[in-house]
Amino acid sequence: MTDAASDTRFRKSTTREALLQPMLAHAAFDGWTADSFRAACTDAGIDEGQARLACPRGELDMLVHWSRRLDEAVLDAVKAANLAEMKIRERVRFGVTARLEALSGHEEAARRARARLMLPDAAADGPQLLWATADTIWRAIGDTSTDVNFYSKRTILSGVFGTTLAAWLNESDAAKPEARAFLDRRIQNVMDFEKTKAQLTKMTADLPDLAGLLGKLRYGPGPRV
């Protein structure tokens, strides 16, 4: 990366950081809107034109930036903890909980963020951010898979995190006992699925390749000899 590109990237990151707290404050009351973005620019003392260079999509780019910062909080939490003695389900629970607890003080902004991500112009952002969070959690807790499990783990955890986030934000109790119990149940469901999948794989290890057989059926038995 050239010095000019590095400088541009640094200036964009600095601008987003300066806008983040004002943006969260306005988003909590007025949602993630263009008006909130302009108000955040005013509060941060940043010209809107300059802010648009760092955030061409305005509030949406700020929402993405916030999500990435929350993902980084997972990495920090894992570094500060000792996960070596934890079972895999405990590590997953720790990672998901760390990500949820990073929302502390900004729950209303998070509720408004979920609503914003349901609008048509953000249709791709929601799934991408969920995937990024799931990927961050798995990597942080030591996942090194590179085969199909890499994708299945992240797909499943995206669903676990998304549903638990909804439960977390809907619960008024600051300790979140119901949401934490919900998370435990979802993780147990995942563990049960993985156990069943492993048993099925073992049971079918000596059977013919089903995909290969289906392929032959699709294209016929081949030429007669």
PDB file of C-alpha atoms in Angstrom:
ATOM      1  CA  MET A   1       0.000   0.000   0.000  1.00  0.00           C
ATOM      2  CA  THR A   2       1.367   3.438  -0.967  1.00  0.00           C
ATOM      3  CA  ASP A   3       1.899   6.242   1.539  1.00  0.00           C
ATOM      4  CA  ALA A   4      -0.937   8.234  -0.075  1.00  0.00           C
ATOM      5  CA  ALA A   5      -3.345   5.305   0.229  1.00  0.00           C
ATOM      6  CA  SER A   6      -2.310   4.734   3.840  1.00  0.00           C
ATOM      7  CA  ASP A   7      -2.839   8.404   4.617  1.00  0.00           C
ATOM      8  CA  THR A   8      -6.291   8.367   3.022  1.00  0.00           C
ATOM      9  CA  ARG A   9      -7.271   5.265   4.949  1.00  0.00           C
ATOM     10  CA  PHE A  10      -6.033   6.824   8.193  1.00  0.00           C
ATOM     11  CA  ARG A  11      -7.988  10.054   7.599  1.00  0.00           C
ATOM     12  CA  LYS A  12     -11.173   8.117   6.855  1.00  0.00           C
ATOM     13  CA  SER A  13     -10.778   6.041  10.005  1.00  0.00           C
ATOM     14  CA  THR A  14     -10.071   9.131  12.104  1.00  0.00           C
ATOM     15  CA  THR A  15     -13.144  10.892  10.736  1.00  0.00           C
ATOM     16  CA  ARG A  16     -15.384   7.905  11.447  1.00  0.00           C
ATOM     17  CA  GLU A  17     -14.069   7.635  14.982  1.00  0.00           C
ATOM     18  CA  ALA A  18     -14.721  11.322  15.595  1.00  0.00           C
ATOM     19  CA  LEU A  19     -18.290  10.912  14.327  1.00  0.00           C
ATOM     20  CA  LEU A  20     -19.108   7.683  16.132  1.00  0.00           C
ATOM     21  CA  GLN A  21     -20.155   8.870  19.586  1.00  0.00           C
ATOM     22  CA  PRO A  22     -22.214  11.837  18.305  1.00  0.00           C
ATOM     23  CA  MET A  23     -23.816   9.528  15.761  1.00  0.00           C
ATOM     24  CA  LEU A  24     -24.754   6.980  18.428  1.00  0.00           C
ATOM     25  CA  ALA A  25     -26.309   9.727  20.551  1.00  0.00           C
ATOM     26  CA  HIS A  26     -28.477  11.016  17.709  1.00  0.00           C
ATOM     27  CA  ALA A  27     -29.312   7.557  16.362  1.00  0.00           C
ATOM     28  CA  ALA A  28     -30.705   6.528  19.752  1.00  0.00           C
ATOM     29  CA  PHE A  29     -33.353   9.253  19.496  1.00  0.00           C
ATOM     30  CA  ASP A  30     -33.841   9.869  15.779  1.00  0.00           C
ATOM     31  CA  GLY A  31     -32.666   6.633  14.178  1.00  0.00           C
ATOM     32  CA  TRP A  32     -29.867   6.065  11.681  1.00  0.00           C
ATOM     33  CA  THR A  33     -30.914   8.790   9.280  1.00  0.00           C
ATOM     34  CA  ALA A  34     -29.326  11.421   7.067  1.00  0.00           C
ATOM     35  CA  ASP A  35     -30.454  14.069   9.573  1.00  0.00           C
ATOM     36  CA  SER A  36     -28.701  12.207  12.392  1.00  0.00           C
ATOM     37  CA  PHE A  37     -25.554  12.021  10.288  1.00  0.00           C
ATOM     38  CA  ARG A  38     -25.607  15.756   9.629  1.00  0.00           C
ATOM     39  CA  ALA A  39     -26.221  16.464  13.322  1.00  0.00           C
ATOM     40  CA  ALA A  40     -23.278  14.223  14.235  1.00  0.00           C
ATOM     41  CA  CYS A  41     -21.084  16.175  11.810  1.00  0.00           C
ATOM     42  CA  THR A  42     -22.104  19.416  13.498  1.00  0.00           C
ATOM     43  CA  ASP A  43     -21.458  18.031  16.998  1.00  0.00           C
ATOM     44  CA  ALA A  44     -18.054  16.687  15.971  1.00  0.00           C
ATOM     45  CA  GLY A  45     -17.107  19.927  14.233  1.00  0.00           C
ATOM     46  CA  ILE A  46     -16.536  18.128  10.931  1.00  0.00           C
ATOM     47  CA  ASP A  47     -17.576  19.564   7.574  1.00  0.00           C
ATOM     48  CA  GLU A  48     -20.231  17.329   6.019  1.00  0.00           C
ATOM     49  CA  GLY A  49     -18.313  17.229   2.742  1.00  0.00           C
ATOM     50  CA  GLN A  50     -15.266  15.901   4.559  1.00  0.00           C
ATOM     51  CA  ALA A  51     -17.445  13.421   6.429  1.00  0.00           C
ATOM     52  CA  ARG A  52     -18.914  12.172   3.141  1.00  0.00           C
ATOM     53  CA  LEU A  53     -15.428  11.357   1.889  1.00  0.00           C
ATOM     54  CA  ALA A  54     -15.098   8.950   4.805  1.00  0.00           C
ATOM     55  CA  CYS A  55     -18.744   7.854   4.703  1.00  0.00           C
ATOM     56  CA  PRO A  56     -20.164   8.096   1.180  1.00  0.00           C
ATOM     57  CA  ARG A  57     -23.396   6.442   2.342  1.00  0.00           C
ATOM     58  CA  GLY A  58     -23.594   8.610   5.432  1.00  0.00           C
ATOM     59  CA  GLU A  59     -25.388   6.914   8.308  1.00  0.00           C
ATOM     60  CA  LEU A  60     -25.113   3.450   6.759  1.00  0.00           C
ATOM     61  CA  ASP A  61     -21.329   3.616   6.615  1.00  0.00           C
ATOM     62  CA  MET A  62     -21.296   4.801  10.224  1.00  0.00           C
ATOM     63  CA  LEU A  63     -23.487   1.856  11.202  1.00  0.00           C
ATOM     64  CA  VAL A  64     -21.053  -0.529   9.491  1.00  0.00           C
ATOM     65  CA  HIS A  65     -18.140   1.175  11.246  1.00  0.00           C
ATOM     66  CA  TRP A  66     -19.838   0.757  14.614  1.00  0.00           C
ATOM     67  CA  SER A  67     -20.472  -2.926  13.978  1.00  0.00           C
ATOM     68  CA  ARG A  68     -16.809  -3.457  13.172  1.00  0.00           C
ATOM     69  CA  ARG A  69     -15.774  -1.663  16.338  1.00  0.00           C
ATOM     70  CA  LEU A  70     -18.095  -3.926  18.326  1.00  0.00           C
ATOM     71  CA  ASP A  71     -16.494  -6.953  16.665  1.00  0.00           C
ATOM     72  CA  GLU A  72     -13.101  -5.650  17.763  1.00  0.00           C
ATOM     73  CA  ALA A  73     -14.408  -5.638  21.334  1.00  0.00           C
ATOM     74  CA  VAL A  74     -14.732  -9.421  21.071  1.00  0.00           C
ATOM     75  CA  LEU A  75     -11.057  -9.703  20.172  1.00  0.00           C
ATOM     76  CA  ASP A  76     -10.123  -7.519  23.147  1.00  0.00           C
ATOM     77  CA  ALA A  77     -12.300  -9.564  25.522  1.00  0.00           C
ATOM     78  CA  VAL A  78     -10.800 -12.854  24.340  1.00  0.00           C
ATOM     79  CA  LYS A  79      -7.254 -11.540  24.702  1.00  0.00           C
ATOM     80  CA  ALA A  80      -8.021 -10.542  28.290  1.00  0.00           C
ATOM     81  CA  ALA A  81      -9.549 -13.920  29.151  1.00  0.00           C
ATOM     82  CA  ASN A  82      -8.220 -17.451  29.514  1.00  0.00           C
ATOM     83  CA  LEU A  83     -10.180 -19.692  27.177  1.00  0.00           C
ATOM     84  CA  ALA A  84      -7.729 -22.587  27.216  1.00  0.00           C
ATOM     85  CA  GLU A  85      -9.699 -24.564  29.800  1.00  0.00           C
ATOM     86  CA  MET A  86     -13.091 -23.851  28.249  1.00  0.00           C
ATOM     87  CA  LYS A  87     -15.083 -26.325  26.188  1.00  0.00           C
ATOM     88  CA  ILE A  88     -16.077 -25.215  22.700  1.00  0.00           C
ATOM     89  CA  ARG A  89     -19.628 -24.344  23.722  1.00  0.00           C
ATOM     90  CA  GLU A  90     -18.279 -22.197  26.565  1.00  0.00           C
ATOM     91  CA  ARG A  91     -15.973 -20.401  24.154  1.00  0.00           C
ATOM     92  CA  VAL A  92     -18.829 -19.709  21.767  1.00  0.00           C
ATOM     93  CA  ARG A  93     -20.980 -18.462  24.618  1.00  0.00           C
ATOM     94  CA  PHE A  94     -18.152 -16.216  25.805  1.00  0.00           C
ATOM     95  CA  GLY A  95     -17.645 -14.743  22.343  1.00  0.00           C
ATOM     96  CA  VAL A  96     -21.319 -14.075  21.691  1.00  0.00           C
ATOM     97  CA  THR A  97     -21.831 -12.613  25.163  1.00  0.00           C
ATOM     98  CA  ALA A  98     -18.793 -10.352  24.786  1.00  0.00           C
ATOM     99  CA  ARG A  99     -20.223  -8.992  21.536  1.00  0.00           C
ATOM    100  CA  LEU A 100     -23.616  -8.362  23.117  1.00  0.00           C
ATOM    101  CA  GLU A 101     -22.172  -6.756  26.238  1.00  0.00           C
ATOM    102  CA  ALA A 102     -20.201  -4.357  24.042  1.00  0.00           C
ATOM    103  CA  LEU A 103     -23.569  -2.743  23.249  1.00  0.00           C
ATOM    104  CA  SER A 104     -23.898  -1.581  26.858  1.00  0.00           C
ATOM    105  CA  GLY A 105     -25.179   1.987  27.010  1.00  0.00           C
ATOM    106  CA  HIS A 106     -26.194   1.987  23.358  1.00  0.00           C
ATOM    107  CA  GLU A 107     -29.048  -0.500  23.271  1.00  0.00           C
ATOM    108  CA  GLU A 108     -31.493   1.978  21.769  1.00  0.00           C
ATOM    109  CA  ALA A 109     -29.047   2.858  18.998  1.00  0.00           C
ATOM    110  CA  ALA A 110     -28.745  -0.888  18.362  1.00  0.00           C
ATOM    111  CA  ARG A 111     -32.528  -1.269  18.153  1.00  0.00           C
ATOM    112  CA  ARG A 112     -32.660   1.585  15.653  1.00  0.00           C
ATOM    113  CA  ALA A 113     -29.772   0.009  13.750  1.00  0.00           C
ATOM    114  CA  ARG A 114     -31.715  -3.263  13.319  1.00  0.00           C
ATOM    115  CA  ALA A 115     -34.643  -1.284  11.926  1.00  0.00           C
ATOM    116  CA  ARG A 116     -32.364   0.644   9.546  1.00  0.00           C
ATOM    117  CA  LEU A 117     -30.823  -2.545   8.208  1.00  0.00           C
ATOM    118  CA  MET A 118     -34.274  -3.773   7.183  1.00  0.00           C
ATOM    119  CA  LEU A 119     -34.666  -0.984   4.618  1.00  0.00           C
ATOM    120  CA  PRO A 120     -34.094  -1.861   0.941  1.00  0.00           C
ATOM    121  CA  ASP A 121     -30.880   0.136   0.505  1.00  0.00           C
ATOM    122  CA  ALA A 122     -29.287  -1.869   3.354  1.00  0.00           C
ATOM    123  CA  ALA A 123     -30.477  -5.289   2.206  1.00  0.00           C
ATOM    124  CA  ALA A 124     -26.945  -6.602   1.725  1.00  0.00           C
ATOM    125  CA  ASP A 125     -25.442  -4.976   4.805  1.00  0.00           C
ATOM    126  CA  GLY A 126     -27.370  -6.886   7.465  1.00  0.00           C
ATOM    127  CA  PRO A 127     -26.328 -10.398   6.381  1.00  0.00           C
ATOM    128  CA  GLN A 128     -22.757  -9.248   5.745  1.00  0.00           C
ATOM    129  CA  LEU A 129     -22.451  -7.737   9.207  1.00  0.00           C
ATOM    130  CA  LEU A 130     -23.901 -10.862  10.845  1.00  0.00           C
ATOM    131  CA  TRP A 131     -21.421 -13.022   8.926  1.00  0.00           C
ATOM    132  CA  ALA A 132     -18.534 -10.727   9.893  1.00  0.00           C
ATOM    133  CA  THR A 133     -19.504 -10.949  13.560  1.00  0.00           C
ATOM    134  CA  ALA A 134     -19.790 -14.741  13.425  1.00  0.00           C
ATOM    135  CA  ASP A 135     -16.437 -14.966  11.658  1.00  0.00           C
ATOM    136  CA  THR A 136     -14.811 -12.684  14.234  1.00  0.00           C
ATOM    137  CA  ILE A 137     -16.142 -14.782  17.118  1.00  0.00           C
ATOM    138  CA  TRP A 138     -15.000 -18.086  15.601  1.00  0.00           C
ATOM    139  CA  ARG A 139     -11.530 -16.765  14.788  1.00  0.00           C
ATOM    140  CA  ALA A 140     -11.191 -15.147  18.209  1.00  0.00           C
ATOM    141  CA  ILE A 141     -11.961 -18.399  20.034  1.00  0.00           C
ATOM    142  CA  GLY A 142      -9.476 -20.365  17.967  1.00  0.00           C
ATOM    143  CA  ASP A 143     -11.346 -21.862  15.025  1.00  0.00           C
ATOM    144  CA  THR A 144      -8.949 -22.959  12.277  1.00  0.00           C
ATOM    145  CA  SER A 145     -11.326 -24.823   9.977  1.00  0.00           C
ATOM    146  CA  THR A 146     -10.830 -24.373   6.242  1.00  0.00           C
ATOM    147  CA  ASP A 147     -13.226 -26.949   4.782  1.00  0.00           C
ATOM    148  CA  VAL A 148     -17.006 -26.860   4.508  1.00  0.00           C
ATOM    149  CA  ASN A 149     -17.173 -26.559   8.311  1.00  0.00           C
ATOM    150  CA  PHE A 150     -15.753 -23.041   7.957  1.00  0.00           C
ATOM    151  CA  TYR A 151     -18.949 -21.957   6.226  1.00  0.00           C
ATOM    152  CA  SER A 152     -21.420 -24.057   8.200  1.00  0.00           C
ATOM    153  CA  LYS A 153     -20.049 -22.797  11.525  1.00  0.00           C
ATOM    154  CA  ARG A 154     -20.382 -19.185  10.486  1.00  0.00           C
ATOM    155  CA  THR A 155     -23.804 -19.644   8.937  1.00  0.00           C
ATOM    156  CA  ILE A 156     -25.142 -21.320  12.077  1.00  0.00           C
ATOM    157  CA  LEU A 157     -23.548 -18.802  14.434  1.00  0.00           C
ATOM    158  CA  SER A 158     -24.954 -15.931  12.360  1.00  0.00           C
ATOM    159  CA  GLY A 159     -28.416 -17.294  13.106  1.00  0.00           C
ATOM    160  CA  VAL A 160     -27.619 -17.830  16.771  1.00  0.00           C
ATOM    161  CA  PHE A 161     -26.261 -14.318  17.184  1.00  0.00           C
ATOM    162  CA  GLY A 162     -29.060 -12.649  15.229  1.00  0.00           C
ATOM    163  CA  THR A 163     -31.847 -14.248  17.239  1.00  0.00           C
ATOM    164  CA  THR A 164     -30.052 -13.764  20.549  1.00  0.00           C
ATOM    165  CA  LEU A 165     -29.443 -10.103  19.717  1.00  0.00           C
ATOM    166  CA  ALA A 166     -33.181  -9.629  19.279  1.00  0.00           C
ATOM    167  CA  ALA A 167     -33.849 -11.293  22.642  1.00  0.00           C
ATOM    168  CA  TRP A 168     -31.096  -9.218  24.269  1.00  0.00           C
ATOM    169  CA  LEU A 169     -32.466  -5.908  23.014  1.00  0.00           C
ATOM    170  CA  ASN A 170     -36.061  -6.795  23.877  1.00  0.00           C
ATOM    171  CA  GLU A 171     -35.282  -7.628  27.517  1.00  0.00           C
ATOM    172  CA  SER A 172     -35.573  -4.742  29.974  1.00  0.00           C
ATOM    173  CA  ASP A 173     -33.596  -6.396  32.787  1.00  0.00           C
ATOM    174  CA  ALA A 174     -30.034  -5.058  32.585  1.00  0.00           C
ATOM    175  CA  ALA A 175     -28.639  -8.451  33.634  1.00  0.00           C
ATOM    176  CA  LYS A 176     -30.355 -10.078  30.623  1.00  0.00           C
ATOM    177  CA  PRO A 177     -31.137 -13.415  32.346  1.00  0.00           C
ATOM    178  CA  GLU A 178     -33.721 -14.508  29.780  1.00  0.00           C
ATOM    179  CA  ALA A 179     -31.510 -13.613  26.814  1.00  0.00           C
ATOM    180  CA  ARG A 180     -28.564 -15.461  28.360  1.00  0.00           C
ATOM    181  CA  ALA A 181     -30.747 -18.523  28.916  1.00  0.00           C
ATOM    182  CA  PHE A 182     -31.989 -18.243  25.335  1.00  0.00           C
ATOM    183  CA  LEU A 183     -28.380 -18.178  24.116  1.00  0.00           C
ATOM    184  CA  ASP A 184     -27.580 -21.295  26.123  1.00  0.00           C
ATOM    185  CA  ARG A 185     -30.505 -23.109  24.528  1.00  0.00           C
ATOM    186  CA  ARG A 186     -29.493 -22.075  21.032  1.00  0.00           C
ATOM    187  CA  ILE A 187     -25.916 -23.209  21.591  1.00  0.00           C
ATOM    188  CA  GLN A 188     -27.204 -26.529  22.918  1.00  0.00           C
ATOM    189  CA  ASN A 189     -29.250 -26.913  19.731  1.00  0.00           C
ATOM    190  CA  VAL A 190     -26.111 -26.334  17.688  1.00  0.00           C
ATOM    191  CA  MET A 191     -24.139 -28.858  19.741  1.00  0.00           C
ATOM    192  CA  ASP A 192     -26.910 -31.442  19.329  1.00  0.00           C
ATOM    193  CA  PHE A 193     -26.905 -30.835  15.572  1.00  0.00           C
ATOM    194  CA  GLU A 194     -23.138 -31.235  15.361  1.00  0.00           C
ATOM    195  CA  LYS A 195     -23.327 -34.464  17.368  1.00  0.00           C
ATOM    196  CA  THR A 196     -26.028 -35.852  15.084  1.00  0.00           C
ATOM    197  CA  LYS A 197     -24.082 -34.807  11.989  1.00  0.00           C
ATOM    198  CA  ALA A 198     -20.947 -36.540  13.273  1.00  0.00           C
ATOM    199  CA  GLN A 199     -22.907 -39.726  13.997  1.00  0.00           C
ATOM    200  CA  LEU A 200     -24.487 -39.647  10.549  1.00  0.00           C
ATOM    201  CA  THR A 201     -21.111 -39.158   8.889  1.00  0.00           C
ATOM    202  CA  LYS A 202     -19.732 -42.155  10.755  1.00  0.00           C
ATOM    203  CA  MET A 203     -22.734 -44.322   9.889  1.00  0.00           C
ATOM    204  CA  THR A 204     -22.519 -43.512   6.160  1.00  0.00           C
ATOM    205  CA  ALA A 205     -18.750 -43.654   5.819  1.00  0.00           C
ATOM    206  CA  ASP A 206     -18.819 -47.005   3.999  1.00  0.00           C
ATOM    207  CA  LEU A 207     -21.803 -46.262   1.766  1.00  0.00           C
ATOM    208  CA  PRO A 208     -21.446 -45.366  -1.936  1.00  0.00           C
ATOM    209  CA  ASP A 209     -21.006 -41.755  -2.940  1.00  0.00           C
ATOM    210  CA  LEU A 210     -24.611 -40.512  -3.193  1.00  0.00           C
ATOM    211  CA  ALA A 211     -23.661 -37.391  -5.142  1.00  0.00           C
ATOM    212  CA  GLY A 212     -21.793 -39.500  -7.673  1.00  0.00           C
ATOM    213  CA  LEU A 213     -24.714 -41.885  -8.051  1.00  0.00           C
ATOM    214  CA  LEU A 214     -27.160 -39.045  -8.573  1.00  0.00           C
ATOM    215  CA  GLY A 215     -24.836 -37.541 -11.154  1.00  0.00           C
ATOM    216  CA  LYS A 216     -24.819 -40.772 -13.114  1.00  0.00           C
ATOM    217  CA  LEU A 217     -28.602 -40.980 -12.975  1.00  0.00           C
ATOM    218  CA  ARG A 218     -28.887 -37.430 -14.270  1.00  0.00           C
ATOM    219  CA  TYR A 219     -26.749 -38.079 -17.336  1.00  0.00           C
ATOM    220  CA  GLY A 220     -27.851 -41.668 -17.918  1.00  0.00           C
ATOM    221  CA  PRO A 221     -26.005 -44.964 -17.617  1.00  0.00           C
ATOM    222  CA  GLY A 222     -23.555 -44.155 -20.431  1.00  0.00           C
ATOM    223  CA  PRO A 223     -22.979 -45.920 -23.728  1.00  0.00           C
ATOM    224  CA  ARG A 224     -23.779 -49.635 -24.009  1.00  0.00           C
ATOM    225  CA  VAL A 225     -20.892 -51.951 -24.913  1.00  0.00           C
TER     226      VAL A 225
END
